[in-house]
PDB file of C-alpha atoms in Angstrom:
ATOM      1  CA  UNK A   1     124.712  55.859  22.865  1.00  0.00           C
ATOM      2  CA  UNK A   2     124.364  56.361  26.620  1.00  0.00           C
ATOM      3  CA  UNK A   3     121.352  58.833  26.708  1.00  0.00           C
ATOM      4  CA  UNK A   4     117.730  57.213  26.799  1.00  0.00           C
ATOM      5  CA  UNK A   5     114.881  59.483  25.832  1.00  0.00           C
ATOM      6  CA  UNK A   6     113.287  62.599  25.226  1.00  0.00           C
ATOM      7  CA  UNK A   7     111.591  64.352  27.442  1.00  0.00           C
ATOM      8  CA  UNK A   8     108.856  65.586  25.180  1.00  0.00           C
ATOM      9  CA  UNK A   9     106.127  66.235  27.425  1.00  0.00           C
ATOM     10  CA  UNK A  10     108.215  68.485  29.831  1.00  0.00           C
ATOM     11  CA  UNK A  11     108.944  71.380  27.200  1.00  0.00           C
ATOM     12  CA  UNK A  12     110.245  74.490  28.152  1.00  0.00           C
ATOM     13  CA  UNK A  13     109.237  78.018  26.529  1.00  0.00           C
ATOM     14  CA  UNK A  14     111.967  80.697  25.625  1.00  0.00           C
ATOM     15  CA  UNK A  15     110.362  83.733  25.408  1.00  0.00           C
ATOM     16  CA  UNK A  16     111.204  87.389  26.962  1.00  0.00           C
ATOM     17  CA  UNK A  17     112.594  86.350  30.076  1.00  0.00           C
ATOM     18  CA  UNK A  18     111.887  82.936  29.408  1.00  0.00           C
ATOM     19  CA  UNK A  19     115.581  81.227  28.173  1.00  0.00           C
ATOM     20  CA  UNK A  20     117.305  77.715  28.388  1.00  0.00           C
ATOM     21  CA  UNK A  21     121.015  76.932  28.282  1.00  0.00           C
ATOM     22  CA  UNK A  22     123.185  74.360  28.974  1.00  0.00           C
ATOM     23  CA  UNK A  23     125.814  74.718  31.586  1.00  0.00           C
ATOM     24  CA  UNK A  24     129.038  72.498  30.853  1.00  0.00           C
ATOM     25  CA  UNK A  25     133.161  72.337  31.662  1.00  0.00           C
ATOM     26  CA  UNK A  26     134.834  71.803  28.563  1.00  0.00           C
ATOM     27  CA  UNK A  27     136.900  68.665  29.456  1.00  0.00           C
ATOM     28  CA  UNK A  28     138.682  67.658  26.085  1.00  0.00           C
ATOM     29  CA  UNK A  29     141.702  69.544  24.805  1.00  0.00           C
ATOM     30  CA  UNK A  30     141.807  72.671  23.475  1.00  0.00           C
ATOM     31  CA  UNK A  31     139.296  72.948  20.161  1.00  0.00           C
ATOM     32  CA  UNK A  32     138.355  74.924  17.511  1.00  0.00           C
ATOM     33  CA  UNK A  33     134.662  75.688  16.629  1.00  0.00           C
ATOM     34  CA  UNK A  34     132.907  77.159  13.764  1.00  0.00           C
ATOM     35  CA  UNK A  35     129.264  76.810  15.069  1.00  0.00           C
ATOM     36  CA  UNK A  36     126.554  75.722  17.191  1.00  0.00           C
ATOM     37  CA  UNK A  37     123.700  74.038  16.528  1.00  0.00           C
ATOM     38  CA  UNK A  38     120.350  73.657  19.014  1.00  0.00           C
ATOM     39  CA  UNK A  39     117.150  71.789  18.265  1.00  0.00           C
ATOM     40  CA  UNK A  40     114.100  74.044  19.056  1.00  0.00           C
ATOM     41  CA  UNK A  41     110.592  74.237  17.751  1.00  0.00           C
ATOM     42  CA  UNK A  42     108.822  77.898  16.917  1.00  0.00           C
ATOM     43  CA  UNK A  43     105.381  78.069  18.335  1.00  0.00           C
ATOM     44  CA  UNK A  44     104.843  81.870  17.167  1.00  0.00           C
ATOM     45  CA  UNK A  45     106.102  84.859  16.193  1.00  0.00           C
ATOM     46  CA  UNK A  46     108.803  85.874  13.883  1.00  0.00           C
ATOM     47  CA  UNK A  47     111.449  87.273  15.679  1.00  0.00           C
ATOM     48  CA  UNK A  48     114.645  85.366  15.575  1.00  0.00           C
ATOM     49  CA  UNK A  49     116.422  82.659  18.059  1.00  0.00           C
ATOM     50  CA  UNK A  50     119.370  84.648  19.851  1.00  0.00           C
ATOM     51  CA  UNK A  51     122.398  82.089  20.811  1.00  0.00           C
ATOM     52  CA  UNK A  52     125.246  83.453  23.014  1.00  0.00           C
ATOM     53  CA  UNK A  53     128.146  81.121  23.781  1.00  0.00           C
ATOM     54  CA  UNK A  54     129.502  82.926  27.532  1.00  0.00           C
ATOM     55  CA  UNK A  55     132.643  81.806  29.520  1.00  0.00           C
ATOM     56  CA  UNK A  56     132.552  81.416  33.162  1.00  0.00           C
ATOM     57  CA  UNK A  57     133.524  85.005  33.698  1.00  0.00           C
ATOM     58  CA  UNK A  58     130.895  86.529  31.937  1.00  0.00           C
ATOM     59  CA  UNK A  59     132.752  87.334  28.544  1.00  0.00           C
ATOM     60  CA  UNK A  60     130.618  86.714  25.586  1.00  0.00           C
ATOM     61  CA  UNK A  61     132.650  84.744  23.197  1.00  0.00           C
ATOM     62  CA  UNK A  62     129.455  84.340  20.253  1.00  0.00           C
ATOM     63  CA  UNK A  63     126.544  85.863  19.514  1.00  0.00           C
ATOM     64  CA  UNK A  64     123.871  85.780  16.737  1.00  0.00           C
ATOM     65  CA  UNK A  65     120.761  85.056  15.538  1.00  0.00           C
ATOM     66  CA  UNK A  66     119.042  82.308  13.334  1.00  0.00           C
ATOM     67  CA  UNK A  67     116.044  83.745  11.642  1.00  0.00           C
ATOM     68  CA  UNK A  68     112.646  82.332  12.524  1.00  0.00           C
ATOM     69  CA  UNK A  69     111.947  81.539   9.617  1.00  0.00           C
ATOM     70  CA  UNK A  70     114.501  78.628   9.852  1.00  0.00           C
ATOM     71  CA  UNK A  71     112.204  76.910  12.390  1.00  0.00           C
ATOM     72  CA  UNK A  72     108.869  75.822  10.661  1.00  0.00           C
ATOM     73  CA  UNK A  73     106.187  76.946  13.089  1.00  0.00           C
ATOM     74  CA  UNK A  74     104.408  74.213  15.071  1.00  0.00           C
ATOM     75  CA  UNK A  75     101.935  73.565  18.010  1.00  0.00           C
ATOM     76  CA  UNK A  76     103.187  72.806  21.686  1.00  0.00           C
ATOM     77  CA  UNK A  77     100.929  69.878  21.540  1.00  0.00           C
ATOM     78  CA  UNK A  78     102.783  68.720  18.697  1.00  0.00           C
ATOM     79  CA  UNK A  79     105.393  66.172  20.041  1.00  0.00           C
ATOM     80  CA  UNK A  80     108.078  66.384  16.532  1.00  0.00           C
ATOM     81  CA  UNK A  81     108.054  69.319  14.576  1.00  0.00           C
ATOM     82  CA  UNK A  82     111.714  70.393  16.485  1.00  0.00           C
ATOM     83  CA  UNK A  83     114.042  71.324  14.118  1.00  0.00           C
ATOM     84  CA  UNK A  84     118.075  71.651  14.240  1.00  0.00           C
ATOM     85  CA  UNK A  85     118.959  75.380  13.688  1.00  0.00           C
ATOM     86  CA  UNK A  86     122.663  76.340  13.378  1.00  0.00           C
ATOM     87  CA  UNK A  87     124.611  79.877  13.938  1.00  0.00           C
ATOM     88  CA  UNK A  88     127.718  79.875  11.982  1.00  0.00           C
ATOM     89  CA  UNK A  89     130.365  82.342  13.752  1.00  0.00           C
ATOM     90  CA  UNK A  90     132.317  84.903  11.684  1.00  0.00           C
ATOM     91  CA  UNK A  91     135.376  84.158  13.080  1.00  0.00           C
ATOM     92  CA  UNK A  92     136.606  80.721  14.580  1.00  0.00           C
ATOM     93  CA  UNK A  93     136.105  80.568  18.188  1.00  0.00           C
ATOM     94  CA  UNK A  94     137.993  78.026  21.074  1.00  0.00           C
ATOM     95  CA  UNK A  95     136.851  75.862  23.876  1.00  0.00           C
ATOM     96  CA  UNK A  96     139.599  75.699  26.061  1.00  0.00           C
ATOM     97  CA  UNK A  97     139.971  73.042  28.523  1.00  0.00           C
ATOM     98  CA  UNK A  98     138.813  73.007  32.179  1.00  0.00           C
ATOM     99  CA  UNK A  99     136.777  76.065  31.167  1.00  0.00           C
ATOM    100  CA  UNK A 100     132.996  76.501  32.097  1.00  0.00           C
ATOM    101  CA  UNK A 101     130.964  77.664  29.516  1.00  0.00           C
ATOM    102  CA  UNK A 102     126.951  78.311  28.776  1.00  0.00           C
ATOM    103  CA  UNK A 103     124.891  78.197  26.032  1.00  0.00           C
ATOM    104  CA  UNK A 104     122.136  80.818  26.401  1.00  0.00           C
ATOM    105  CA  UNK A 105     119.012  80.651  24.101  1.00  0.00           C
ATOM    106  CA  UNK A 106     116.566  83.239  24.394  1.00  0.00           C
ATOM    107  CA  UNK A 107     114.294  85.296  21.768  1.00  0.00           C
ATOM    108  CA  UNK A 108     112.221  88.638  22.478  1.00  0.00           C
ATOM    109  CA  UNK A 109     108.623  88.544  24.069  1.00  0.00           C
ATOM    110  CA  UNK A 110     107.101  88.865  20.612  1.00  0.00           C
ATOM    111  CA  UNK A 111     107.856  85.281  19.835  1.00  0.00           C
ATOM    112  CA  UNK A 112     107.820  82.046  21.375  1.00  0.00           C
ATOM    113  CA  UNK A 113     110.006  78.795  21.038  1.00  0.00           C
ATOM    114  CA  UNK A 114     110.470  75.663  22.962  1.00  0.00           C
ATOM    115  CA  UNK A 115     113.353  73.083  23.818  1.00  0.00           C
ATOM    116  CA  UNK A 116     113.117  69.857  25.539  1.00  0.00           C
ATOM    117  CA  UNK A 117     116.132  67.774  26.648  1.00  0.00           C
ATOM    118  CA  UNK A 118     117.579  64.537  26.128  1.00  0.00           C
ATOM    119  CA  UNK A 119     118.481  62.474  29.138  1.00  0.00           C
ATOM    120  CA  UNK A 120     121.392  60.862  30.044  1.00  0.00           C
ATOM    121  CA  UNK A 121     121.646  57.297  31.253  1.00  0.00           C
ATOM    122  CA  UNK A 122     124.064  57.548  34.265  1.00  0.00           C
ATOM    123  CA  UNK A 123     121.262  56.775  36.460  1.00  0.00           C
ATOM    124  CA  UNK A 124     120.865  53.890  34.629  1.00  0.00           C
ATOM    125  CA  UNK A 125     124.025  52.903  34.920  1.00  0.00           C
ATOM    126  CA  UNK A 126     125.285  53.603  31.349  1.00  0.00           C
ATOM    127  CA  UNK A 127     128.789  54.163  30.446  1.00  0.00           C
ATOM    128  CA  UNK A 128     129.611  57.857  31.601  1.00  0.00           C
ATOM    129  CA  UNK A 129     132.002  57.506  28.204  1.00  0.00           C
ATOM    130  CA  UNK A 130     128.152  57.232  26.483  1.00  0.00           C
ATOM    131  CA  UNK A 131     127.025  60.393  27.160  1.00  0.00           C
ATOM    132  CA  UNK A 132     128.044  64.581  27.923  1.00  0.00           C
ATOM    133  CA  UNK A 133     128.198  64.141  31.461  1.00  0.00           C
ATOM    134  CA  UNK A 134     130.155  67.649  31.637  1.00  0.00           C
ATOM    135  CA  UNK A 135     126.885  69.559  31.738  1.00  0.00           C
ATOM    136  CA  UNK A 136     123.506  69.774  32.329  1.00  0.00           C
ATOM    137  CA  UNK A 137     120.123  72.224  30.718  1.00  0.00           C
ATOM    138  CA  UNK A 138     118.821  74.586  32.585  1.00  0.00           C
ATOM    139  CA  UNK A 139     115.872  77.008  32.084  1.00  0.00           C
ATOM    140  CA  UNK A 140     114.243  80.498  33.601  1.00  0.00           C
ATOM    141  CA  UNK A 141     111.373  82.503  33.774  1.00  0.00           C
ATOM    142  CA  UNK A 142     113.812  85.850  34.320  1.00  0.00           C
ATOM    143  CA  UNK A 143     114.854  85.161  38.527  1.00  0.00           C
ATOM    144  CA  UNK A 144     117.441  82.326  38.611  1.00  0.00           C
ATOM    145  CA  UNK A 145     117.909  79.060  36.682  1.00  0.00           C
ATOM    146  CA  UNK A 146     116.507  75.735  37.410  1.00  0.00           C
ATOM    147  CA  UNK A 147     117.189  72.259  35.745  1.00  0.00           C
ATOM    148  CA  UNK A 148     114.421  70.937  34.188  1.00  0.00           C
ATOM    149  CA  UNK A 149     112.009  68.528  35.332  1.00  0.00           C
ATOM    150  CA  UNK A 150     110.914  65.790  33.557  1.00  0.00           C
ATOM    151  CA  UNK A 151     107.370  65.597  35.301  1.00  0.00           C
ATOM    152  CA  UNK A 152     108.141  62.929  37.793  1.00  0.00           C
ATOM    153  CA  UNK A 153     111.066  64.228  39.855  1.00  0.00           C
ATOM    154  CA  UNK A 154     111.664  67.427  40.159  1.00  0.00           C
ATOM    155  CA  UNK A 155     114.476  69.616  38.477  1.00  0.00           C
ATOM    156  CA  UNK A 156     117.283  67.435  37.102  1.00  0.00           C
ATOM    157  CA  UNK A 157     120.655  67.114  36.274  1.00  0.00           C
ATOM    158  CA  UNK A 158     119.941  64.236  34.040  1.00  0.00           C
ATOM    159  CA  UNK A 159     119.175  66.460  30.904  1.00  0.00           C
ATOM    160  CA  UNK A 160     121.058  67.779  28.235  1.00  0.00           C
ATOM    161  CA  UNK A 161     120.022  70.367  25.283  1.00  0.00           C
ATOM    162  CA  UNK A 162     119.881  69.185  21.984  1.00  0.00           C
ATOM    163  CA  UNK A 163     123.130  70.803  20.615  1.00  0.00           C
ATOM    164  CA  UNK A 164     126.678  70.290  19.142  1.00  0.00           C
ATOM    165  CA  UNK A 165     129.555  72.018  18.285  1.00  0.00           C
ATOM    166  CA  UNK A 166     131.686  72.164  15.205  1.00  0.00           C
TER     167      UNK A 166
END
């Protein structure tokens, strides 16, 4: 496994304007998926996670929501208490190769969740093979999008959302 730790202490809070997504280029060959899933934790409010898969050019190619009360509700200070939450699609959807894609999460201002991101180990010299190193997280406040920072650097590259596809 070529990704190293959790950046727990560097959380990030989707809210209103407040959203993370990973950016990636689909590099295998063409594939068939049925659903995402995304490892958040709810720190309030009960309206529902909103996860849109978008192509490059803007089209949205999924969208749904995964009911709050999927996520148990937690505290920020609370290190675990993330919880894998998965929207099935009606319909079968492809990831086509050499295609960028993004994988927005967002909720309404009523509620608040939070993500963190798993880092990869190319720095450290781990077997790209190990690890996505297709994409990257990124987050926003509502004017442009940022990697995250793990609290010693500076935005980064380095991290990757807790997801997968099927």
């Amino acid at each position: 496994v070529g990704y190293m730790e959790i950046w727990v202490r560097s959380p990030r809070v989707i809210s209103g304007d407040h959203r993370v997504r990973e950016v990636f280029t689909f590099r295998g060959k063409t594939r068939t998926i049925r659903s995402v899933s995304v490892r958040v934790k709810r720190l309030s409010g009960s309206s529902p996670l909103v996860l849109r898969l978008i192509r490059s050019d803007g089209k949205v190619i999924a969208r749904g929501t995964v009911s709050a009360s999927e996520v148990r509700l937690t505290t920020a200070s609370d290190e675990g208490g993330a919880r894998w939450v998965t929207l099935r699609f009606k319909s079968k959807r492809k990831l086509q190769r050499g295609r960028r894609y993004q994988l927005v999460v967002s909720t309404s201002a009523e509620a608040r969740y939070s993500a963190v991101v798993i880092r990869k180990g190319g720095y450290y010299r781990y077997d790209s093979d190990t690890y996505f190193r297709d994409g990257s997280a990124q987050w926003t406040s509502g004017s442009g999008w940022t990697g995250f920072d793990p609290g010693w650097s500076g935005p980064s590259r380095e991290g990757d959302l807790q997801m997968f596809f099927r």
